[in-house]
Short mmCIF file of C-alpha atoms in Angstrom, two decimals:
data_model
loop_
_atom_site.label_atom_id
_atom_site.label_comp_id
_atom_site.label_asym_id
_atom_site.label_seq_id
_atom_site.Cartn_x
_atom_site.Cartn_y
_atom_site.Cartn_z
CA MET A 1 -28.73 4.34 -24.29
CA THR A 2 -25.03 4.69 -23.91
CA THR A 3 -23.11 3.28 -26.79
CA LEU A 4 -20.95 0.42 -25.32
CA PRO A 5 -17.65 -0.76 -26.89
CA ALA A 6 -18.15 -3.32 -29.76
CA ARG A 7 -15.27 -5.40 -28.67
CA VAL A 8 -13.63 -6.09 -25.10
CA THR A 9 -10.18 -7.63 -24.36
CA LEU A 10 -10.12 -9.81 -21.28
CA VAL A 11 -6.94 -10.51 -19.43
CA ASP A 12 -7.11 -13.68 -17.54
CA VAL A 13 -5.16 -13.31 -14.20
CA GLY A 14 -6.15 -16.60 -12.89
CA PRO A 15 -2.77 -18.46 -13.30
CA ARG A 16 -1.12 -15.62 -11.30
CA ASP A 17 -3.39 -13.56 -9.25
CA GLY A 18 -5.81 -16.35 -8.81
CA LEU A 19 -3.48 -19.22 -7.87
CA GLN A 20 -1.14 -16.98 -5.84
CA ASN A 21 -4.11 -16.40 -3.42
CA GLU A 22 -5.04 -20.05 -3.16
CA LYS A 23 -4.02 -21.96 -0.14
CA ASP A 24 -2.88 -24.93 -1.98
CA THR A 25 0.21 -24.88 -4.27
CA VAL A 26 -0.59 -26.16 -7.88
CA ALA A 27 1.79 -28.42 -9.73
CA THR A 28 3.86 -26.69 -12.60
CA ALA A 29 2.37 -29.03 -15.16
CA ASP A 30 -1.12 -28.12 -14.07
CA LYS A 31 -0.40 -24.35 -14.25
CA ALA A 32 1.00 -24.87 -17.91
CA ARG A 33 -2.16 -26.94 -18.65
CA LEU A 34 -4.32 -24.24 -17.42
CA VAL A 35 -2.67 -21.57 -19.70
CA SER A 36 -2.94 -24.03 -22.56
CA LEU A 37 -6.68 -24.39 -21.92
CA LEU A 38 -7.22 -20.69 -21.62
CA GLN A 39 -5.43 -20.22 -25.06
CA ASP A 40 -7.82 -23.00 -26.47
CA ALA A 41 -10.69 -20.80 -25.30
CA GLY A 42 -9.46 -17.90 -27.24
CA LEU A 43 -7.75 -15.67 -24.45
CA LYS A 44 -5.03 -13.50 -25.91
CA GLU A 45 -3.90 -11.98 -22.65
CA ILE A 46 -2.78 -14.19 -19.83
CA GLU A 47 -1.11 -13.28 -16.57
CA VAL A 48 1.00 -16.41 -16.04
CA THR A 49 2.97 -16.05 -12.78
CA SER A 50 4.94 -13.52 -10.54
CA PHE A 51 8.70 -13.17 -9.77
CA VAL A 52 8.40 -12.61 -6.15
CA SER A 53 10.28 -14.02 -3.25
CA PRO A 54 9.47 -17.74 -2.67
CA LYS A 55 9.60 -16.97 1.12
CA TRP A 56 6.64 -14.70 0.95
CA VAL A 57 4.57 -16.21 -1.93
CA PRO A 58 5.45 -19.95 -2.06
CA GLN A 59 2.75 -20.68 -4.51
CA MET A 60 4.78 -18.86 -7.24
CA ALA A 61 8.26 -20.48 -6.59
CA ASP A 62 8.11 -22.44 -9.84
CA ASN A 63 7.87 -19.17 -11.93
CA THR A 64 10.74 -19.89 -14.21
CA ALA A 65 9.68 -23.49 -14.69
CA VAL A 66 6.12 -22.33 -15.49
CA MET A 67 7.36 -19.85 -18.05
CA ALA A 68 9.47 -22.71 -19.65
CA ALA A 69 6.52 -25.06 -19.75
CA ILE A 70 3.87 -22.95 -21.36
CA GLU A 71 3.09 -23.13 -24.97
CA ARG A 72 3.71 -19.68 -26.56
CA ARG A 73 1.08 -19.29 -29.27
CA PRO A 74 1.21 -16.49 -31.74
CA GLY A 75 -0.86 -13.38 -30.86
CA VAL A 76 -1.04 -14.32 -27.27
CA ARG A 77 0.55 -11.90 -24.72
CA HIS A 78 1.98 -13.71 -21.55
CA SER A 79 2.63 -11.28 -18.78
CA VAL A 80 4.31 -11.75 -15.36
CA LEU A 81 4.26 -9.53 -12.22
CA VAL A 82 7.49 -8.23 -10.73
CA PRO A 83 7.92 -6.34 -7.51
CA ASN A 84 11.31 -4.88 -7.94
CA MET A 85 14.64 -5.07 -9.89
CA LYS A 86 15.46 -8.50 -8.65
CA GLY A 87 12.07 -9.73 -9.79
CA LEU A 88 12.74 -8.23 -13.26
CA GLU A 89 16.25 -9.70 -13.48
CA GLY A 90 14.60 -13.11 -12.74
CA ALA A 91 11.65 -12.61 -15.29
CA LEU A 92 13.67 -11.38 -18.28
CA PRO A 93 15.41 -14.67 -19.21
CA THR A 94 11.91 -16.21 -19.38
CA ARG A 95 10.87 -13.77 -22.22
CA PRO A 96 7.63 -12.39 -20.87
CA ASP A 97 5.64 -10.18 -23.32
CA GLU A 98 4.72 -7.75 -20.61
CA ILE A 99 5.46 -6.98 -17.02
CA VAL A 100 3.13 -5.85 -14.30
CA VAL A 101 4.19 -3.46 -11.47
CA PHE A 102 1.85 -2.39 -8.76
CA ALA A 103 1.17 0.48 -6.45
CA ALA A 104 -1.63 1.38 -4.06
CA ALA A 105 -3.89 4.40 -4.08
CA SER A 106 -4.13 4.01 -0.27
CA GLU A 107 -1.00 5.11 1.88
CA ALA A 108 -2.06 2.70 4.74
CA PHE A 109 -2.26 -0.31 2.29
CA SER A 110 1.07 0.45 0.86
CA GLN A 111 2.67 0.57 4.22
CA LYS A 112 1.02 -2.74 5.39
CA ASN A 113 1.21 -4.71 2.12
CA ILE A 114 4.84 -3.76 0.96
CA ASN A 115 6.23 -1.78 4.00
CA CYS A 116 6.91 1.40 2.28
CA SER A 117 5.13 4.62 1.22
CA ILE A 118 3.45 5.12 -2.12
CA ALA A 119 6.35 7.53 -3.14
CA GLU A 120 8.96 4.94 -2.12
CA SER A 121 7.11 2.32 -4.12
CA ILE A 122 7.07 4.34 -7.16
CA GLU A 123 10.78 5.13 -6.83
CA ARG A 124 11.46 1.26 -6.53
CA PHE A 125 9.59 0.79 -9.65
CA ALA A 126 11.20 3.67 -11.78
CA PRO A 127 14.35 1.50 -12.73
CA VAL A 128 12.20 -1.55 -13.28
CA VAL A 129 10.04 0.29 -15.84
CA ALA A 130 13.24 1.79 -17.52
CA ALA A 131 14.84 -1.64 -17.84
CA ALA A 132 11.82 -3.39 -19.13
CA HIS A 133 11.56 -0.68 -21.83
CA GLU A 134 15.26 -1.12 -22.74
CA ALA A 135 14.42 -4.82 -23.12
CA GLY A 136 11.52 -3.90 -25.41
CA ILE A 137 8.83 -5.07 -22.91
CA LYS A 138 5.55 -3.20 -22.23
CA VAL A 139 4.75 -2.22 -18.69
CA ARG A 140 1.32 -2.44 -17.18
CA GLY A 141 0.51 -0.80 -13.86
CA ALA A 142 -2.00 -2.15 -11.29
CA LEU A 143 -3.33 0.43 -9.02
CA SER A 144 -4.76 -1.39 -6.03
CA CYS A 145 -7.39 -0.22 -3.54
CA ALA A 146 -8.65 2.54 -5.87
CA VAL A 147 -12.09 2.70 -4.28
CA GLY A 148 -11.63 1.31 -0.82
CA CYS A 149 -8.96 0.10 1.49
CA PRO A 150 -9.12 -2.63 4.37
CA TYR A 151 -7.11 -0.33 6.54
CA GLN A 152 -8.17 3.39 5.84
CA GLY A 153 -11.64 2.69 4.49
CA GLU A 154 -12.70 5.10 1.69
CA VAL A 155 -10.17 6.17 -0.94
CA SER A 156 -10.84 9.33 -2.75
CA ALA A 157 -10.68 10.01 -6.46
CA ASP A 158 -8.02 12.59 -5.64
CA GLU A 159 -5.82 9.90 -4.09
CA VAL A 160 -6.33 7.73 -7.24
CA GLU A 161 -5.25 10.60 -9.51
CA ARG A 162 -2.10 11.31 -7.34
CA VAL A 163 -0.98 7.77 -8.06
CA VAL A 164 -2.03 7.74 -11.61
CA LYS A 165 0.25 10.75 -12.41
CA LEU A 166 3.21 9.10 -10.34
CA MET A 167 2.88 5.98 -12.50
CA LYS A 168 2.59 7.94 -15.66
CA ASP A 169 5.64 10.08 -14.65
CA ILE A 170 7.86 6.88 -14.43
CA GLY A 171 6.68 5.63 -17.89
CA VAL A 172 4.20 2.86 -17.04
CA ASP A 173 2.44 2.21 -20.36
CA HIS A 174 -1.00 0.94 -19.26
CA LEU A 175 -2.85 1.48 -16.07
CA GLY A 176 -5.25 -1.06 -14.34
CA VAL A 177 -7.43 0.49 -11.77
CA ALA A 178 -8.32 -2.20 -9.21
CA ASP A 179 -11.06 -2.61 -6.60
CA THR A 180 -8.92 -4.97 -4.60
CA ILE A 181 -11.41 -5.61 -1.76
CA GLY A 182 -14.55 -5.50 -3.89
CA VAL A 183 -16.24 -2.74 -2.03
CA GLY A 184 -16.81 -0.47 -5.20
CA THR A 185 -20.11 0.61 -6.62
CA PRO A 186 -20.69 2.07 -10.09
CA ARG A 187 -20.41 5.80 -9.38
CA LYS A 188 -17.28 5.40 -7.16
CA VAL A 189 -15.77 3.27 -9.90
CA GLN A 190 -16.47 5.70 -12.66
CA ALA A 191 -15.06 8.61 -10.60
CA ALA A 192 -11.74 6.56 -10.14
CA MET A 193 -11.73 5.60 -13.80
CA GLU A 194 -12.36 9.25 -14.98
CA ARG A 195 -9.17 10.20 -13.08
CA ALA A 196 -7.13 7.54 -14.86
CA LEU A 197 -8.60 8.49 -18.21
CA LYS A 198 -7.37 12.20 -17.64
CA HIS A 199 -3.66 10.91 -18.03
CA TYR A 200 -4.04 7.80 -20.03
CA PRO A 201 -5.87 7.18 -23.31
CA LEU A 202 -8.89 4.90 -23.21
CA VAL A 203 -7.00 2.04 -25.03
CA GLU A 204 -4.46 1.96 -21.98
CA VAL A 205 -6.88 1.95 -18.97
CA SER A 206 -8.34 -1.31 -17.72
CA GLY A 207 -10.45 -2.37 -14.74
CA HIS A 208 -9.83 -5.12 -12.23
CA PHE A 209 -12.69 -5.98 -9.94
CA HIS A 210 -13.18 -8.41 -6.97
CA ASP A 211 -16.72 -9.62 -6.21
CA THR A 212 -16.57 -9.49 -2.44
CA TYR A 213 -19.92 -7.71 -2.33
CA GLY A 214 -21.36 -9.00 -5.56
CA GLN A 215 -20.69 -5.76 -7.43
CA ALA A 216 -18.10 -6.67 -10.01
CA LEU A 217 -20.22 -7.23 -13.15
CA THR A 218 -22.16 -4.03 -12.19
CA ASN A 219 -18.92 -2.11 -11.99
CA ILE A 220 -17.66 -3.55 -15.23
CA TYR A 221 -20.89 -2.36 -16.88
CA ALA A 222 -20.13 1.12 -15.42
CA CYS A 223 -16.78 1.09 -17.14
CA LEU A 224 -18.14 -0.07 -20.36
CA GLU A 225 -20.49 3.07 -20.20
CA LEU A 226 -17.15 5.22 -20.14
CA GLY A 227 -15.95 3.24 -23.24
CA ILE A 228 -13.41 1.16 -21.22
CA HIS A 229 -12.81 -2.10 -23.01
CA THR A 230 -10.15 -4.06 -21.22
CA PHE A 231 -10.81 -5.92 -17.93
CA ASP A 232 -8.88 -8.43 -15.86
CA ALA A 233 -10.91 -11.51 -14.83
CA SER A 234 -10.02 -14.88 -13.30
CA VAL A 235 -11.12 -18.20 -14.59
CA ALA A 236 -13.38 -20.13 -12.29
CA GLY A 237 -13.14 -17.00 -9.89
CA LEU A 238 -9.91 -18.24 -8.69
CA GLY A 239 -8.27 -16.55 -5.76
CA GLY A 240 -9.57 -15.70 -2.37
CA CYS A 241 -9.64 -12.16 -1.07
CA PRO A 242 -7.03 -12.04 1.76
CA TYR A 243 -8.47 -9.01 3.29
CA ALA A 244 -12.04 -9.99 3.63
CA LYS A 245 -12.52 -13.48 5.38
CA GLY A 246 -14.40 -15.93 3.33
CA ALA A 247 -14.95 -13.53 0.40
CA THR A 248 -14.59 -14.42 -3.21
CA GLY A 249 -11.65 -12.89 -4.98
CA ASN A 250 -11.50 -11.85 -8.72
CA VAL A 251 -14.55 -11.79 -10.84
CA ALA A 252 -14.85 -15.03 -12.92
CA THR A 253 -13.95 -14.76 -16.50
CA GLU A 254 -16.98 -16.92 -17.40
CA ASP A 255 -19.43 -14.60 -15.71
CA VAL A 256 -17.92 -11.61 -17.53
CA VAL A 257 -17.90 -13.45 -20.90
CA PHE A 258 -21.71 -14.38 -20.29
CA LEU A 259 -22.41 -10.80 -19.48
CA LEU A 260 -20.67 -9.56 -22.70
CA ASN A 261 -22.15 -12.11 -24.98
CA GLY A 262 -25.55 -10.90 -23.73
CA LEU A 263 -24.71 -7.38 -24.62
CA GLY A 264 -23.57 -8.44 -28.09
CA ILE A 265 -20.00 -7.45 -27.35
CA GLU A 266 -17.34 -9.34 -29.13
CA THR A 267 -14.57 -11.14 -26.95
CA GLY A 268 -13.23 -13.77 -29.27
CA ILE A 269 -13.63 -16.25 -26.33
CA ASP A 270 -15.42 -19.60 -26.51
CA LEU A 271 -17.52 -19.82 -23.48
CA ASP A 272 -17.80 -23.49 -23.42
CA LYS A 273 -13.98 -23.97 -23.75
CA LEU A 274 -13.59 -21.41 -21.00
CA VAL A 275 -16.00 -23.50 -18.69
CA ASP A 276 -13.67 -26.42 -19.47
CA ALA A 277 -10.63 -24.57 -18.20
CA GLY A 278 -12.45 -23.56 -15.21
CA ALA A 279 -13.54 -27.11 -14.46
CA PHE A 280 -9.93 -28.42 -14.99
CA ILE A 281 -8.44 -26.15 -12.55
CA SER A 282 -11.26 -26.48 -9.95
CA GLY A 283 -10.93 -30.15 -10.15
CA VAL A 284 -7.07 -29.79 -9.36
CA LEU A 285 -7.98 -27.61 -6.43
CA GLY A 286 -10.65 -30.16 -5.27
CA ARG A 287 -13.69 -27.74 -5.28
CA PRO A 288 -16.36 -26.51 -7.56
CA PRO A 289 -15.77 -23.32 -9.59
CA VAL A 290 -16.71 -20.02 -7.90
CA SER A 291 -18.15 -18.84 -11.27
CA ARG A 292 -21.93 -18.94 -11.28
CA VAL A 293 -21.99 -19.28 -15.20
CA GLY A 294 -19.52 -22.10 -14.91
CA LYS A 295 -21.65 -24.00 -12.36
CA ALA A 296 -24.72 -23.43 -14.41
CA ILE A 297 -23.26 -24.66 -17.62
CA LEU A 298 -21.66 -27.72 -15.99
CA ALA A 299 -25.01 -28.53 -14.32
CA LYS A 300 -26.76 -28.15 -17.60
CA ARG A 301 -24.24 -30.49 -19.41
CA LYS A 302 -25.08 -33.12 -16.90
CA GLY A 303 -28.76 -32.73 -17.74
#
């Protein structure tokens, strides 16, 4: 058997990537409460909000208020997504521990999503990365559509590597490889990850998987086989997938923790408290958690 990592770090992206893709806007106090509950559960990496135009993403219009409301616990890294210099300028006074920039592996997705080419998007991020570093802030890059695109279909490993190199060239510290529409299968995912690992050390590569076709946990296991030990996940499976009607979004953090516990891999996360966090935000949204593990544990508690 392949030797799997002894410990895995999970980045909960529910407060940002999850709630940003929900139809209903969540109150600032509830967002801050969710971050607090995730910290109670042992999460050390939390993506809190994004500094994007409220015109395009009204769900994140209270970004500054959320960053002011969260409790900053020692040893927890709170990150925010920024799309450009204006976003970074808005984010810096709120003292994020890390910023996230994003590019697509698919030219078609880049044009449709942010109205510019991949090369232009990287050019836009170069001053953002430089300014973040000047402020002493780490920069994580999210590489979307790394195995499939809703517009062009298949995305090759060569296309992935091209953008990995561009992000490395502008100084992005950490690279997250994302299956944005959840079409990846283990071999395709490993091929994309291997290209990232040619340019970034193992500790600075992570996976981000959507569960549209039910392959997210399988793809995480495929990454574990390569030694990758950092993954994004979203409490309660928050966030729909805007490119596949009716599809689920990010893989649920509870489901990933259950898998890792079963493999004897340390996460530092208390599953019961994590289920509490998922139940809280699902209650706010007025629906049950998407997480299968969350649902099962809640049902078991009821007896």
